[in-house]
């Protein structure tokens, strides 16, 4: 009899997911599993720790190391990582939270003081909280605490993404080490590990959504700021999740002010939600033809993913429309294409099905004005259920984005002018 024939047979695992007694034990097991794998799989530890400034070198890891805080109390950070290369060493403290447990500002500031007193380089936090954008910590601490010690954050999904990319795409040269890393990924993906996916839009989601549908939403309404902050976290989650599936670094496409000023980003999103009853985001994906946008119109209960591409610079107007239609041969019939034109404010809007039947429907009445760019969009009904399961808002946005990328973005190629031709030879 084989395991396939006996479904109650369970393969032995390096990191068991059973017997976790509570939140503290869950955190201890996740911390110990992660740190032990970092010391055992150099290619993974190098890729993960270099983003925090660690050199390539020998990695040693420890759990619950006791230190005396400046006020005389004994404290035990969840972990410590030391990377040694020659005479140089880099040391960071590690603080871990699992499940819905949140990082505590006072505790982090104490650990920053401990790190400074002991001459350590950094404090790294890991939790299910999401950085609003790369390099921004979800917990704001006193600025003077960061003068000599850096503070970095990883969400669990970011850590799983990095581990998956290293294992599946970059590769691990040693087969035994590859298996060890695979076991860590398997453990962290299990619900008992406490490493959660993005769950929902918060307790005020339903009231904000309904106010938008009724046309009464104001940015000062209770819960609007929380919903916007959750949306920003959701966009970070989607960038990591898409990057994990693609094996590439997917970044949010943000303005300079949005990147550098979280309050500016939140306020701008609140204003947009009030004026347009919509939430929006955008992603920069390596080698994609353009930035990919995603939005949720709460009034219309519609989710949309879109991309805008430049039209060819040569050919008749109808030929230029055909250029994009041919590339979308397998895209859904209800894909919408909006065409904008040179020196005209007018646009045309048609389904892909209509343009397949007659490409000239995408042109203006006289059929003589050249298309300038195409905006391609795929829409779907917005999920209304809570949580992240099928039929939920979270699932509808994620599914629409992934379907749009799979069926449209990854097949689009930018127009390239043909190579210049030599004149015919005299012999011809």
Short mmCIF file of C-alpha atoms in Angstrom, two decimals:
data_model
loop_
_atom_site.label_atom_id
_atom_site.label_comp_id
_atom_site.label_asym_id
_atom_site.label_seq_id
_atom_site.Cartn_x
_atom_site.Cartn_y
_atom_site.Cartn_z
CA UNK A 1 0.00 0.00 0.00
CA UNK A 2 1.26 3.50 -0.89
CA UNK A 3 0.46 6.94 0.61
CA UNK A 4 -1.69 7.65 -2.44
CA UNK A 5 -3.76 4.57 -1.66
CA UNK A 6 -3.95 5.40 2.06
CA UNK A 7 -5.00 9.05 2.48
CA UNK A 8 -4.57 8.89 6.26
CA UNK A 9 -0.82 8.35 5.85
CA UNK A 10 1.06 11.57 6.64
CA UNK A 11 4.61 12.10 5.48
CA UNK A 12 7.14 12.98 8.17
CA UNK A 13 8.05 16.66 8.17
CA UNK A 14 11.10 18.54 9.37
CA UNK A 15 8.99 21.20 11.11
CA UNK A 16 5.74 19.74 12.50
CA UNK A 17 2.57 21.80 12.34
CA UNK A 18 0.80 19.87 15.10
CA UNK A 19 0.96 20.32 18.86
CA UNK A 20 1.22 24.12 18.88
CA UNK A 21 -0.23 25.03 22.27
CA UNK A 22 -0.81 28.76 21.93
CA UNK A 23 0.34 32.11 20.54
CA UNK A 24 3.66 32.14 22.43
CA UNK A 25 4.57 28.64 21.32
CA UNK A 26 3.50 29.50 17.77
CA UNK A 27 5.89 32.47 17.74
CA UNK A 28 8.72 30.44 19.27
CA UNK A 29 8.33 27.66 16.71
CA UNK A 30 8.17 30.06 13.76
CA UNK A 31 11.21 31.96 15.05
CA UNK A 32 13.27 28.85 15.69
CA UNK A 33 12.33 27.31 12.34
CA UNK A 34 13.22 30.43 10.39
CA UNK A 35 16.49 31.16 12.17
CA UNK A 36 17.71 27.56 11.98
CA UNK A 37 17.04 27.49 8.23
CA UNK A 38 18.90 30.78 7.79
CA UNK A 39 21.99 29.23 9.35
CA UNK A 40 21.61 26.01 7.33
CA UNK A 41 20.90 27.44 3.85
CA UNK A 42 23.51 30.10 2.98
CA UNK A 43 22.00 31.04 -0.39
CA UNK A 44 18.69 31.87 1.28
CA UNK A 45 20.22 33.75 4.21
CA UNK A 46 22.40 35.77 1.85
CA UNK A 47 19.45 36.84 -0.33
CA UNK A 48 17.26 37.65 2.68
CA UNK A 49 19.76 39.44 4.92
CA UNK A 50 21.58 41.53 2.34
CA UNK A 51 18.52 43.80 2.05
CA UNK A 52 19.20 44.76 5.67
CA UNK A 53 22.87 45.54 5.05
CA UNK A 54 24.37 42.23 6.18
CA UNK A 55 27.56 41.06 4.45
CA UNK A 56 27.90 37.64 2.86
CA UNK A 57 29.45 35.41 5.49
CA UNK A 58 28.95 32.75 8.13
CA UNK A 59 25.49 32.99 9.71
CA UNK A 60 24.88 32.12 13.36
CA UNK A 61 21.41 32.33 14.89
CA UNK A 62 20.16 32.30 18.47
CA UNK A 63 16.74 32.42 20.14
CA UNK A 64 15.57 34.30 23.24
CA UNK A 65 18.95 35.79 24.16
CA UNK A 66 18.70 37.70 27.49
CA UNK A 67 19.81 41.33 27.70
CA UNK A 68 19.62 44.03 30.33
CA UNK A 69 17.59 47.01 29.14
CA UNK A 70 18.72 50.57 30.00
CA UNK A 71 16.12 50.71 32.79
CA UNK A 72 17.57 47.57 34.42
CA UNK A 73 14.90 45.10 33.28
CA UNK A 74 15.90 41.79 31.73
CA UNK A 75 14.42 41.41 28.24
CA UNK A 76 14.55 38.55 25.75
CA UNK A 77 14.18 39.42 22.06
CA UNK A 78 12.85 36.47 20.06
CA UNK A 79 16.10 36.01 18.19
CA UNK A 80 19.56 37.24 17.26
CA UNK A 81 21.43 36.84 13.97
CA UNK A 82 25.19 37.27 13.64
CA UNK A 83 26.91 37.29 10.25
CA UNK A 84 30.71 37.09 10.31
CA UNK A 85 33.12 37.72 7.47
CA UNK A 86 36.77 37.90 8.41
CA UNK A 87 37.12 40.40 11.26
CA UNK A 88 33.82 42.06 10.45
CA UNK A 89 30.55 41.02 12.03
CA UNK A 90 26.98 42.25 11.56
CA UNK A 91 24.42 41.61 14.30
CA UNK A 92 20.69 42.16 14.46
CA UNK A 93 17.98 41.45 17.00
CA UNK A 94 14.79 39.78 15.76
CA UNK A 95 11.24 40.33 17.04
CA UNK A 96 8.49 38.03 15.75
CA UNK A 97 4.70 38.13 15.91
CA UNK A 98 2.34 35.54 14.43
CA UNK A 99 -1.40 35.42 13.86
CA UNK A 100 -3.14 38.68 14.66
CA UNK A 101 -0.58 39.75 17.27
CA UNK A 102 0.74 43.23 16.57
CA UNK A 103 4.19 44.71 17.07
CA UNK A 104 4.39 46.94 20.14
CA UNK A 105 6.08 50.34 19.84
CA UNK A 106 7.36 50.40 23.42
CA UNK A 107 8.86 46.93 23.07
CA UNK A 108 10.55 47.85 19.79
CA UNK A 109 12.03 51.02 21.28
CA UNK A 110 13.41 48.97 24.19
CA UNK A 111 15.05 46.54 21.76
CA UNK A 112 16.49 49.44 19.78
CA UNK A 113 18.05 50.72 23.01
CA UNK A 114 19.46 47.25 23.71
CA UNK A 115 20.89 47.06 20.19
CA UNK A 116 22.49 50.50 20.52
CA UNK A 117 23.99 49.70 23.94
CA UNK A 118 25.52 46.47 22.63
CA UNK A 119 26.76 47.96 19.36
CA UNK A 120 24.43 45.91 17.18
CA UNK A 121 23.52 47.00 13.68
CA UNK A 122 19.78 46.49 13.35
CA UNK A 123 16.44 45.31 14.66
CA UNK A 124 14.43 43.16 12.25
CA UNK A 125 10.72 42.63 12.89
CA UNK A 126 8.51 39.95 11.34
CA UNK A 127 4.72 39.91 11.60
CA UNK A 128 1.53 39.81 9.56
CA UNK A 129 1.54 43.60 9.40
CA UNK A 130 2.38 44.99 5.96
CA UNK A 131 4.76 47.79 5.14
CA UNK A 132 2.81 50.40 3.15
CA UNK A 133 5.71 50.40 0.69
CA UNK A 134 9.20 48.93 0.51
CA UNK A 135 11.48 50.28 3.23
CA UNK A 136 8.70 51.78 5.36
CA UNK A 137 8.15 50.23 8.80
CA UNK A 138 4.51 49.69 9.87
CA UNK A 139 5.28 50.90 13.42
CA UNK A 140 6.50 54.45 13.93
CA UNK A 141 9.10 54.80 16.66
CA UNK A 142 10.92 57.81 18.07
CA UNK A 143 13.36 59.12 15.48
CA UNK A 144 16.32 59.42 17.85
CA UNK A 145 16.14 55.66 18.49
CA UNK A 146 17.18 55.10 14.87
CA UNK A 147 20.29 57.29 14.83
CA UNK A 148 22.70 54.39 15.35
CA UNK A 149 20.51 51.33 14.80
CA UNK A 150 18.46 50.52 11.72
CA UNK A 151 14.99 48.97 11.95
CA UNK A 152 13.64 46.76 9.18
CA UNK A 153 10.39 44.87 8.71
CA UNK A 154 9.24 41.77 6.85
CA UNK A 155 5.68 40.59 6.62
CA UNK A 156 5.37 36.82 6.69
CA UNK A 157 4.10 36.86 3.11
CA UNK A 158 7.20 38.84 2.08
CA UNK A 159 9.40 36.26 3.76
CA UNK A 160 7.54 33.35 2.14
CA UNK A 161 7.83 35.16 -1.21
CA UNK A 162 11.60 35.53 -0.84
CA UNK A 163 11.95 31.88 0.18
CA UNK A 164 9.81 30.71 -2.75
CA UNK A 165 11.67 32.82 -5.30
CA UNK A 166 15.00 31.52 -3.98
CA UNK A 167 13.81 27.90 -4.02
CA UNK A 168 11.78 27.83 -7.24
CA UNK A 169 13.45 30.42 -9.45
CA UNK A 170 17.02 31.24 -8.37
CA UNK A 171 17.58 27.74 -7.07
CA UNK A 172 19.57 26.13 -4.24
CA UNK A 173 22.73 24.32 -5.34
CA UNK A 174 22.74 21.71 -2.55
CA UNK A 175 19.78 19.25 -2.75
CA UNK A 176 19.63 18.75 1.02
CA UNK A 177 19.56 22.49 1.63
CA UNK A 178 16.86 22.86 -1.03
CA UNK A 179 14.74 20.32 0.85
CA UNK A 180 15.28 22.16 4.15
CA UNK A 181 14.11 25.42 2.59
CA UNK A 182 11.14 23.64 1.02
CA UNK A 183 10.17 22.35 4.48
CA UNK A 184 10.25 25.91 5.87
CA UNK A 185 7.98 27.09 3.05
CA UNK A 186 5.63 24.17 3.64
CA UNK A 187 5.47 24.98 7.36
CA UNK A 188 4.88 28.71 6.91
CA UNK A 189 2.13 28.06 4.35
CA UNK A 190 0.23 25.90 6.87
CA UNK A 191 -2.54 27.73 8.80
CA UNK A 192 -1.13 26.52 12.14
CA UNK A 193 2.12 28.44 11.60
CA UNK A 194 0.44 31.80 12.20
CA UNK A 195 1.79 33.28 8.96
CA UNK A 196 -1.45 34.69 7.58
CA UNK A 197 -2.55 35.79 4.13
CA UNK A 198 -4.28 39.17 3.77
CA UNK A 199 -7.62 38.58 5.47
CA UNK A 200 -10.10 41.42 5.06
CA UNK A 201 -10.66 45.17 4.77
CA UNK A 202 -11.30 45.78 8.45
CA UNK A 203 -14.32 46.30 10.68
CA UNK A 204 -15.55 49.46 8.91
CA UNK A 205 -15.50 47.99 5.40
CA UNK A 206 -19.23 47.29 5.04
CA UNK A 207 -20.34 50.74 6.25
CA UNK A 208 -17.83 52.54 4.01
CA UNK A 209 -18.77 50.39 1.01
CA UNK A 210 -22.48 51.03 1.53
CA UNK A 211 -21.99 54.79 1.95
CA UNK A 212 -20.08 54.88 -1.33
CA UNK A 213 -22.90 53.02 -3.07
CA UNK A 214 -25.46 55.46 -1.62
CA UNK A 215 -23.39 58.48 -2.72
CA UNK A 216 -23.07 59.80 0.83
CA UNK A 217 -19.44 58.92 1.58
CA UNK A 218 -17.15 61.66 2.92
CA UNK A 219 -13.47 61.23 3.69
CA UNK A 220 -14.11 62.40 7.26
CA UNK A 221 -16.59 59.58 7.91
CA UNK A 222 -15.63 57.08 10.63
CA UNK A 223 -13.67 54.17 9.23
CA UNK A 224 -12.63 55.74 5.92
CA UNK A 225 -9.01 56.16 7.01
CA UNK A 226 -8.86 52.57 8.28
CA UNK A 227 -10.30 51.21 5.01
CA UNK A 228 -7.76 53.21 2.99
CA UNK A 229 -4.90 51.97 5.17
CA UNK A 230 -6.11 48.39 4.73
CA UNK A 231 -6.29 48.92 0.96
CA UNK A 232 -2.69 50.16 0.98
CA UNK A 233 -1.68 47.02 2.89
CA UNK A 234 -3.66 44.95 0.38
CA UNK A 235 -1.75 46.51 -2.51
CA UNK A 236 1.51 45.60 -0.80
CA UNK A 237 0.24 42.04 -0.33
CA UNK A 238 -0.76 41.79 -4.01
CA UNK A 239 2.66 43.01 -5.17
CA UNK A 240 4.34 40.35 -3.04
CA UNK A 241 1.91 37.60 -4.04
CA UNK A 242 2.25 38.37 -7.75
CA UNK A 243 6.02 38.55 -7.41
CA UNK A 244 6.03 35.19 -5.69
CA UNK A 245 4.10 33.59 -8.55
CA UNK A 246 6.22 35.26 -11.24
CA UNK A 247 9.57 34.80 -9.55
CA UNK A 248 10.30 38.50 -9.99
CA UNK A 249 10.22 41.63 -7.89
CA UNK A 250 6.88 43.36 -8.43
CA UNK A 251 6.77 46.91 -7.07
CA UNK A 252 3.92 49.28 -6.45
CA UNK A 253 3.97 52.21 -8.86
CA UNK A 254 3.90 55.30 -6.64
CA UNK A 255 4.64 58.98 -7.00
CA UNK A 256 7.63 60.38 -5.12
CA UNK A 257 5.35 61.96 -2.53
CA UNK A 258 3.44 58.70 -2.05
CA UNK A 259 6.70 56.79 -1.53
CA UNK A 260 8.19 59.26 0.92
CA UNK A 261 5.14 60.44 2.88
CA UNK A 262 2.68 57.87 4.16
CA UNK A 263 0.25 60.52 5.44
CA UNK A 264 0.21 62.14 1.98
CA UNK A 265 -0.55 58.78 0.40
CA UNK A 266 -3.38 58.03 2.82
CA UNK A 267 -4.91 61.48 2.45
CA UNK A 268 -4.73 61.34 -1.36
CA UNK A 269 -6.44 57.95 -1.37
CA UNK A 270 -9.14 59.24 1.00
CA UNK A 271 -9.81 62.21 -1.29
CA UNK A 272 -10.00 59.92 -4.32
CA UNK A 273 -12.36 57.57 -2.51
CA UNK A 274 -14.65 60.49 -1.64
CA UNK A 275 -14.67 61.99 -5.14
CA UNK A 276 -14.69 58.79 -7.23
CA UNK A 277 -16.10 56.21 -4.79
CA UNK A 278 -13.11 54.10 -5.80
CA UNK A 279 -9.87 52.65 -4.49
CA UNK A 280 -6.95 52.21 -6.88
CA UNK A 281 -3.40 50.92 -7.13
CA UNK A 282 -0.73 50.22 -9.74
CA UNK A 283 2.13 47.78 -10.17
CA UNK A 284 5.42 47.86 -12.02
CA UNK A 285 6.23 44.35 -13.23
CA UNK A 286 9.64 43.48 -14.74
CA UNK A 287 9.54 43.36 -18.56
CA UNK A 288 5.80 44.08 -18.72
CA UNK A 289 4.85 46.46 -21.52
CA UNK A 290 3.53 49.09 -19.07
CA UNK A 291 2.32 49.69 -15.52
CA UNK A 292 -0.67 47.54 -14.54
CA UNK A 293 -3.51 49.27 -12.70
CA UNK A 294 -6.24 47.84 -10.48
CA UNK A 295 -9.26 49.58 -9.01
CA UNK A 296 -12.44 48.87 -7.09
CA UNK A 297 -15.47 51.08 -7.68
CA UNK A 298 -17.51 50.76 -4.50
CA UNK A 299 -20.54 52.56 -5.93
CA UNK A 300 -20.83 50.36 -9.02
CA UNK A 301 -19.56 47.24 -7.20
CA UNK A 302 -17.06 46.60 -9.99
CA UNK A 303 -13.39 45.59 -9.94
CA UNK A 304 -11.15 46.54 -12.87
CA UNK A 305 -7.61 45.77 -14.00
CA UNK A 306 -6.15 47.86 -16.81
CA UNK A 307 -3.07 48.76 -18.81
CA UNK A 308 -2.33 51.56 -21.30
CA UNK A 309 0.00 50.89 -24.23
CA UNK A 310 1.29 53.07 -27.06
CA UNK A 311 -0.09 52.42 -30.54
CA UNK A 312 2.26 51.67 -33.45
CA UNK A 313 3.84 54.71 -35.08
CA UNK A 314 3.40 53.37 -38.61
CA UNK A 315 0.58 51.91 -40.69
CA UNK A 316 -2.99 52.88 -41.50
CA UNK A 317 -5.35 53.62 -38.58
CA UNK A 318 -7.21 50.32 -39.03
CA UNK A 319 -3.92 48.41 -39.13
CA UNK A 320 -2.88 49.96 -35.83
CA UNK A 321 -6.09 48.81 -34.16
CA UNK A 322 -5.55 45.34 -35.61
CA UNK A 323 -2.08 45.29 -34.05
CA UNK A 324 -3.49 45.17 -30.52
CA UNK A 325 -6.51 43.00 -31.38
CA UNK A 326 -4.31 40.27 -32.87
CA UNK A 327 -2.17 40.13 -29.74
CA UNK A 328 -5.28 39.52 -27.63
CA UNK A 329 -6.47 36.48 -29.56
CA UNK A 330 -7.17 34.49 -26.38
CA UNK A 331 -8.37 37.32 -24.15
CA UNK A 332 -12.01 37.35 -22.94
CA UNK A 333 -14.58 38.78 -25.36
CA UNK A 334 -15.71 41.35 -22.78
CA UNK A 335 -12.25 42.92 -22.53
CA UNK A 336 -12.75 46.63 -23.20
CA UNK A 337 -10.40 48.70 -25.36
CA UNK A 338 -10.49 52.49 -25.24
CA UNK A 339 -8.64 54.18 -28.11
CA UNK A 340 -7.27 57.72 -27.84
CA UNK A 341 -6.04 59.63 -30.89
CA UNK A 342 -3.41 62.08 -32.07
CA UNK A 343 -4.49 65.71 -31.59
CA UNK A 344 -8.04 64.74 -30.60
CA UNK A 345 -9.86 64.62 -27.27
CA UNK A 346 -12.40 62.14 -28.61
CA UNK A 347 -12.01 58.46 -27.77
CA UNK A 348 -13.72 55.25 -28.81
CA UNK A 349 -14.69 52.42 -26.48
CA UNK A 350 -15.53 48.90 -27.63
CA UNK A 351 -15.38 45.34 -26.43
CA UNK A 352 -12.67 43.13 -27.84
CA UNK A 353 -15.41 41.00 -29.41
CA UNK A 354 -16.69 43.99 -31.41
CA UNK A 355 -13.19 44.91 -32.61
CA UNK A 356 -12.51 41.35 -33.69
CA UNK A 357 -15.57 41.55 -35.92
CA UNK A 358 -14.75 45.01 -37.26
CA UNK A 359 -11.51 46.77 -36.21
CA UNK A 360 -12.66 50.07 -37.76
CA UNK A 361 -15.19 50.41 -34.91
CA UNK A 362 -12.22 51.50 -32.84
CA UNK A 363 -11.65 54.54 -35.07
CA UNK A 364 -13.27 57.95 -35.25
CA UNK A 365 -16.00 58.62 -37.80
CA UNK A 366 -13.70 59.69 -40.62
CA UNK A 367 -11.36 56.72 -40.07
CA UNK A 368 -8.39 58.96 -40.88
CA UNK A 369 -6.99 59.89 -37.45
CA UNK A 370 -4.21 57.67 -36.14
CA UNK A 371 -4.67 55.96 -32.76
CA UNK A 372 -2.21 57.21 -30.15
CA UNK A 373 -2.66 54.67 -27.36
CA UNK A 374 -4.89 51.84 -26.20
CA UNK A 375 -6.26 51.38 -22.69
CA UNK A 376 -7.18 47.75 -22.18
CA UNK A 377 -9.41 46.85 -19.23
CA UNK A 378 -11.00 43.76 -17.75
CA UNK A 379 -13.85 44.16 -15.26
CA UNK A 380 -15.57 41.77 -12.86
CA UNK A 381 -18.25 41.93 -10.22
CA UNK A 382 -16.90 43.01 -6.85
CA UNK A 383 -17.12 40.35 -4.16
CA UNK A 384 -19.23 41.31 -1.16
CA UNK A 385 -18.41 38.58 1.34
CA UNK A 386 -16.09 39.24 4.27
CA UNK A 387 -12.74 37.52 4.64
CA UNK A 388 -10.59 36.31 1.74
CA UNK A 389 -12.50 33.25 0.52
CA UNK A 390 -14.33 32.77 -2.76
CA UNK A 391 -16.89 35.52 -3.33
CA UNK A 392 -15.12 37.96 -1.01
CA UNK A 393 -13.90 41.43 -1.95
CA UNK A 394 -10.29 40.38 -1.42
CA UNK A 395 -10.67 37.34 -3.67
CA UNK A 396 -12.43 39.31 -6.44
CA UNK A 397 -9.63 41.89 -6.65
CA UNK A 398 -6.84 39.31 -6.53
CA UNK A 399 -8.51 37.02 -9.07
CA UNK A 400 -9.24 39.87 -11.49
CA UNK A 401 -5.64 41.10 -11.33
CA UNK A 402 -4.17 37.63 -11.83
CA UNK A 403 -6.57 36.79 -14.69
CA UNK A 404 -5.78 40.11 -16.37
CA UNK A 405 -2.06 39.51 -16.12
CA UNK A 406 -2.32 35.92 -17.35
CA UNK A 407 -4.66 36.57 -20.29
CA UNK A 408 -3.58 40.04 -21.38
CA UNK A 409 -0.44 41.58 -19.87
CA UNK A 410 1.96 38.69 -20.35
CA UNK A 411 1.10 38.35 -24.06
CA UNK A 412 1.39 42.05 -24.97
CA UNK A 413 4.55 43.18 -26.72
CA UNK A 414 5.51 46.74 -27.53
CA UNK A 415 5.48 47.81 -31.16
CA UNK A 416 8.87 47.82 -32.86
CA UNK A 417 9.50 49.60 -36.16
CA UNK A 418 10.72 47.26 -38.90
CA UNK A 419 14.43 47.24 -39.68
CA UNK A 420 15.43 49.54 -42.55
CA UNK A 421 15.81 47.76 -45.88
CA UNK A 422 18.74 47.96 -48.24
CA UNK A 423 17.94 48.93 -51.81
CA UNK A 424 17.64 46.05 -54.24
CA UNK A 425 20.94 45.03 -55.81
CA UNK A 426 21.51 45.58 -59.52
CA UNK A 427 21.55 41.81 -60.06
CA UNK A 428 17.95 41.69 -58.85
#
